[in-house]
Amino acid sequence: SQQGEEDPQALSIQEGENATMNCSYKTSINNLQWYRQNSGRGLVHLILIRSNEREKHSGRLRVTLDTSKKSSSLLITASRAADTASYFCATRNRDDKIIFGKGTRLHILP
Amino acid sequence: NAGVTQTPKFQVLKTGQSMTLQCAQDMNHNSMYWYRQDPGMGLRLIYYSASEGTTDKGEVPNGYNVSRLNKREFSLRLESAAPSQTSVYFCASRWTGGAANVLTFGAGSRLTVL
């Protein structure tokens, strides 16, 4: 079964609004990563947060990690049309496996 | 700098045929991975190779074999293709020597099994 589960499965917001996606996972992790996938393309890494970190920022991205709840959230502020994509969380375990969730499809409305 | 290169990009097979998906990376990465992506299922790990000479099963290894030919190349073989193996396959690699060791993906290989 997949390690990560994103919520919601799909999200539509107006351009300029903030988008929040959540990820829950099942076992202990070394780190948690977020990736973006544009339609028909490969995945691109966005941001990594280690298990001993609680929050991380990169440009318009903010990631939080709560290891006690085994959950993470990705916030995209001031959304743009170019942010329309699918977003996936992935967890890396001690045995070097990197397991992905099912993803959140984000659609930015003009 | 090509990154991760997958071939072929598209392939149509008949049930029972065999084929090999090729993956090569030129970034001197240690670890390599094969995933499949189906609608609504996200990416599922098929096999991975933590280093040259080692391979391990992922979440959905049945029906597949892999070979880590050298540090650069990691191939995925379907010995007897089934319609359930219709999917988009992604190869990825990762350098394990530093702290920010994230995956770099290829463009994907779309496989249809009739």
Short mmCIF file of C-alpha atoms in Angstrom, two decimals:
data_model
loop_
_atom_site.label_atom_id
_atom_site.label_comp_id
_atom_site.label_asym_id
_atom_site.label_seq_id
_atom_site.Cartn_x
_atom_site.Cartn_y
_atom_site.Cartn_z
CA SER A 1 0.00 0.00 0.00
CA GLN A 2 1.13 3.56 -0.58
CA GLN A 3 2.89 5.36 2.24
CA GLY A 4 1.54 8.83 1.62
CA GLU A 5 -2.04 9.94 1.14
CA GLU A 6 -2.76 13.45 -0.07
CA ASP A 7 -5.86 15.40 0.74
CA PRO A 8 -7.80 16.76 -1.07
CA GLN A 9 -7.66 14.67 -4.24
CA ALA A 10 -8.54 17.75 -6.30
CA LEU A 11 -8.58 21.48 -5.54
CA SER A 12 -9.76 24.45 -7.62
CA ILE A 13 -9.02 28.00 -6.47
CA GLN A 14 -8.94 31.49 -7.92
CA GLU A 15 -5.66 32.95 -9.06
CA GLY A 16 -4.08 34.88 -6.22
CA GLU A 17 -5.56 32.71 -3.47
CA ASN A 18 -3.55 30.35 -1.31
CA ALA A 19 -3.63 26.59 -1.86
CA THR A 20 -3.14 24.08 0.93
CA MET A 21 -2.57 20.37 0.43
CA ASN A 22 -2.13 17.77 3.13
CA CYS A 23 -0.25 14.49 3.26
CA SER A 24 -0.49 11.68 5.78
CA TYR A 25 1.92 8.77 6.03
CA LYS A 26 2.13 5.52 7.93
CA THR A 27 5.63 4.66 9.15
CA SER A 28 8.67 6.47 10.51
CA ILE A 29 10.58 8.53 7.97
CA ASN A 30 13.94 10.17 7.37
CA ASN A 31 12.46 12.97 5.35
CA LEU A 32 9.37 14.00 3.42
CA GLN A 33 9.48 15.55 -0.03
CA TRP A 34 6.99 17.35 -2.23
CA TYR A 35 7.01 17.08 -6.02
CA ARG A 36 5.05 18.72 -8.81
CA GLN A 37 3.96 17.10 -12.06
CA ASN A 38 2.69 19.08 -15.01
CA SER A 39 0.37 17.21 -17.33
CA GLY A 40 2.21 14.59 -19.37
CA ARG A 41 5.58 15.33 -17.80
CA GLY A 42 7.91 13.80 -15.22
CA LEU A 43 7.95 14.91 -11.60
CA VAL A 44 10.00 17.84 -10.40
CA HIS A 45 11.22 18.19 -6.82
CA LEU A 46 9.88 21.20 -4.93
CA ILE A 47 10.99 21.01 -1.31
CA LEU A 48 12.34 18.55 1.26
CA ILE A 49 11.77 18.62 5.01
CA ARG A 50 13.74 16.40 7.38
CA SER A 51 12.14 14.47 10.21
CA ASN A 52 13.70 16.80 12.81
CA GLU A 53 12.34 19.94 11.13
CA ARG A 54 8.87 21.39 11.71
CA GLU A 55 8.60 24.06 9.00
CA LYS A 56 10.43 25.04 5.87
CA HIS A 57 10.03 27.82 3.30
CA SER A 58 11.08 28.15 -0.32
CA GLY A 59 9.79 31.16 -2.24
CA ARG A 60 5.97 30.93 -2.27
CA LEU A 61 6.07 27.43 -0.76
CA ARG A 62 5.71 26.61 2.92
CA VAL A 63 5.88 23.05 4.21
CA THR A 64 5.11 21.86 7.71
CA LEU A 65 5.77 18.46 9.24
CA ASP A 66 4.16 16.94 12.32
CA THR A 67 5.83 13.61 13.01
CA SER A 68 3.57 12.90 15.99
CA LYS A 69 0.55 12.98 13.67
CA LYS A 70 2.49 11.57 10.70
CA SER A 71 1.30 14.43 8.52
CA SER A 72 2.61 17.27 6.39
CA SER A 73 1.09 20.21 4.60
CA LEU A 74 2.15 22.19 1.54
CA LEU A 75 1.00 25.80 1.24
CA ILE A 76 1.35 27.69 -2.03
CA THR A 77 0.76 31.39 -1.51
CA ALA A 78 -0.50 33.89 -4.11
CA SER A 79 -1.26 31.14 -6.63
CA ARG A 80 -0.62 31.63 -10.35
CA ALA A 81 -1.96 29.91 -13.45
CA ALA A 82 1.42 28.19 -13.83
CA ASP A 83 0.85 26.43 -10.49
CA THR A 84 -1.83 24.26 -12.12
CA ALA A 85 -0.39 20.75 -11.76
CA SER A 86 -0.54 17.61 -9.63
CA TYR A 87 1.34 17.66 -6.34
CA PHE A 88 2.72 14.58 -4.61
CA CYS A 89 4.28 13.94 -1.26
CA ALA A 90 6.93 11.25 -0.94
CA THR A 91 8.57 9.71 2.09
CA ARG A 92 11.99 8.14 2.38
CA ASN A 93 12.47 5.36 4.90
CA ARG A 94 15.62 3.88 6.41
CA ASP A 95 15.80 1.21 3.71
CA ASP A 96 16.08 3.87 1.00
CA LYS A 97 12.63 3.26 -0.43
CA ILE A 98 10.90 6.43 -1.61
CA ILE A 99 7.15 5.99 -1.62
CA PHE A 100 4.65 8.42 -3.16
CA GLY A 101 1.07 9.26 -2.36
CA LYS A 102 -1.76 9.47 -4.87
CA GLY A 103 -1.44 13.22 -5.34
CA THR A 104 -3.58 16.36 -5.30
CA ARG A 105 -4.68 17.85 -8.62
CA LEU A 106 -4.55 21.64 -8.31
CA HIS A 107 -6.36 23.85 -10.80
CA ILE A 108 -5.90 27.61 -10.71
CA LEU A 109 -8.87 29.50 -12.15
CA PRO A 110 -8.25 32.80 -13.96
CA ASN B 1 23.74 17.50 -19.25
CA ALA B 2 20.90 15.10 -20.14
CA GLY B 3 19.91 14.03 -16.60
CA VAL B 4 17.75 10.86 -16.71
CA THR B 5 17.02 9.41 -20.16
CA GLN B 6 14.35 6.76 -20.74
CA THR B 7 13.75 4.78 -23.90
CA PRO B 8 11.42 4.15 -25.58
CA LYS B 9 8.97 6.99 -24.98
CA PHE B 10 6.05 5.01 -26.37
CA GLN B 11 5.51 1.28 -26.91
CA VAL B 12 2.57 -0.90 -27.83
CA LEU B 13 2.79 -4.61 -27.02
CA LYS B 14 0.54 -7.61 -27.43
CA THR B 15 -0.26 -9.75 -24.41
CA GLY B 16 2.57 -12.21 -23.79
CA GLN B 17 5.27 -10.23 -25.56
CA SER B 18 8.40 -9.17 -23.72
CA MET B 19 10.26 -5.90 -23.69
CA THR B 20 12.86 -3.91 -21.78
CA LEU B 21 12.61 -0.30 -20.74
CA GLN B 22 15.97 1.38 -20.62
CA CYS B 23 17.07 4.08 -18.20
CA ALA B 24 20.38 5.90 -18.02
CA GLN B 25 21.57 8.80 -15.86
CA ASP B 26 24.68 10.91 -16.29
CA MET B 27 24.74 12.57 -12.86
CA ASN B 28 26.84 9.91 -11.09
CA HIS B 29 23.88 9.08 -8.84
CA ASN B 30 24.06 6.02 -6.61
CA SER B 31 20.39 5.07 -6.34
CA MET B 32 17.95 4.41 -9.18
CA TYR B 33 14.22 3.70 -9.13
CA TRP B 34 11.42 2.47 -11.38
CA TYR B 35 7.85 3.65 -10.79
CA ARG B 36 4.59 3.14 -12.62
CA GLN B 37 1.83 5.73 -12.72
CA ASP B 38 -1.80 4.86 -13.28
CA PRO B 39 -4.77 7.27 -13.21
CA GLY B 40 -5.84 7.98 -9.64
CA MET B 41 -3.05 5.84 -8.17
CA GLY B 42 -0.13 8.22 -8.03
CA LEU B 43 3.30 6.64 -8.44
CA ARG B 44 3.97 3.15 -7.20
CA LEU B 45 7.48 1.84 -6.68
CA ILE B 46 8.28 -1.28 -8.72
CA TYR B 47 11.97 -1.87 -7.97
CA TYR B 48 14.88 0.19 -6.81
CA SER B 49 18.65 -0.09 -6.67
CA ALA B 50 20.42 1.56 -3.77
CA SER B 51 23.82 1.07 -5.39
CA GLU B 52 25.50 -0.66 -8.30
CA GLY B 53 25.06 -4.41 -7.94
CA THR B 54 22.01 -4.31 -5.65
CA THR B 55 18.29 -4.35 -6.39
CA ASP B 56 15.27 -4.52 -4.10
CA LYS B 57 11.55 -4.97 -4.54
CA GLY B 58 9.20 -2.05 -4.16
CA GLU B 59 5.43 -1.99 -3.73
CA VAL B 60 4.41 -3.73 -6.98
CA PRO B 61 7.28 -5.94 -8.27
CA ASN B 62 5.24 -8.86 -9.66
CA GLY B 63 5.61 -9.32 -13.41
CA TYR B 64 8.82 -7.29 -13.61
CA ASN B 65 12.55 -7.87 -13.45
CA VAL B 66 15.34 -5.32 -13.24
CA SER B 67 19.04 -5.14 -13.95
CA ARG B 68 21.46 -2.57 -12.60
CA LEU B 69 23.93 -2.96 -15.46
CA ASN B 70 26.39 -0.41 -14.11
CA LYS B 71 26.21 2.81 -12.14
CA ARG B 72 24.59 4.68 -15.04
CA GLU B 73 21.99 2.18 -16.26
CA PHE B 74 18.95 0.53 -14.68
CA SER B 75 16.65 -1.48 -16.96
CA LEU B 76 13.12 -2.79 -16.34
CA ARG B 77 12.00 -5.95 -18.12
CA LEU B 78 8.53 -7.31 -18.72
CA GLU B 79 8.93 -10.99 -19.55
CA SER B 80 5.29 -11.65 -20.53
CA ALA B 81 3.31 -8.45 -20.79
CA ALA B 82 -0.27 -8.29 -19.49
CA PRO B 83 -2.96 -5.62 -20.06
CA SER B 84 -2.68 -4.74 -16.34
CA GLN B 85 0.83 -3.49 -17.08
CA THR B 86 -0.50 -0.74 -19.33
CA SER B 87 0.85 2.35 -17.60
CA VAL B 88 3.31 5.21 -17.72
CA TYR B 89 6.69 4.15 -16.36
CA PHE B 90 9.11 6.59 -14.76
CA CYS B 91 12.74 6.06 -13.96
CA ALA B 92 14.41 8.25 -11.35
CA SER B 93 17.82 8.56 -9.76
CA ARG B 94 19.19 10.04 -6.56
CA TRP B 95 22.59 10.99 -5.22
CA THR B 96 22.95 9.62 -1.70
CA GLY B 97 26.10 11.46 -0.69
CA GLY B 98 24.54 14.64 0.64
CA ALA B 99 21.71 15.89 2.79
CA ALA B 100 19.31 17.10 0.10
CA ASN B 101 19.16 13.83 -1.81
CA VAL B 102 16.02 14.11 -3.91
CA LEU B 103 14.86 12.26 -7.00
CA THR B 104 15.51 13.39 -10.56
CA PHE B 105 12.98 11.92 -12.98
CA GLY B 106 13.03 10.92 -16.60
CA ALA B 107 10.28 12.02 -18.98
CA GLY B 108 8.43 8.71 -18.79
CA SER B 109 7.67 5.76 -21.05
CA ARG B 110 4.04 5.14 -22.02
CA LEU B 111 3.36 1.42 -22.45
CA THR B 112 0.14 -0.03 -23.83
CA VAL B 113 -0.47 -3.78 -23.69
CA LEU B 114 -3.29 -5.01 -25.93
#
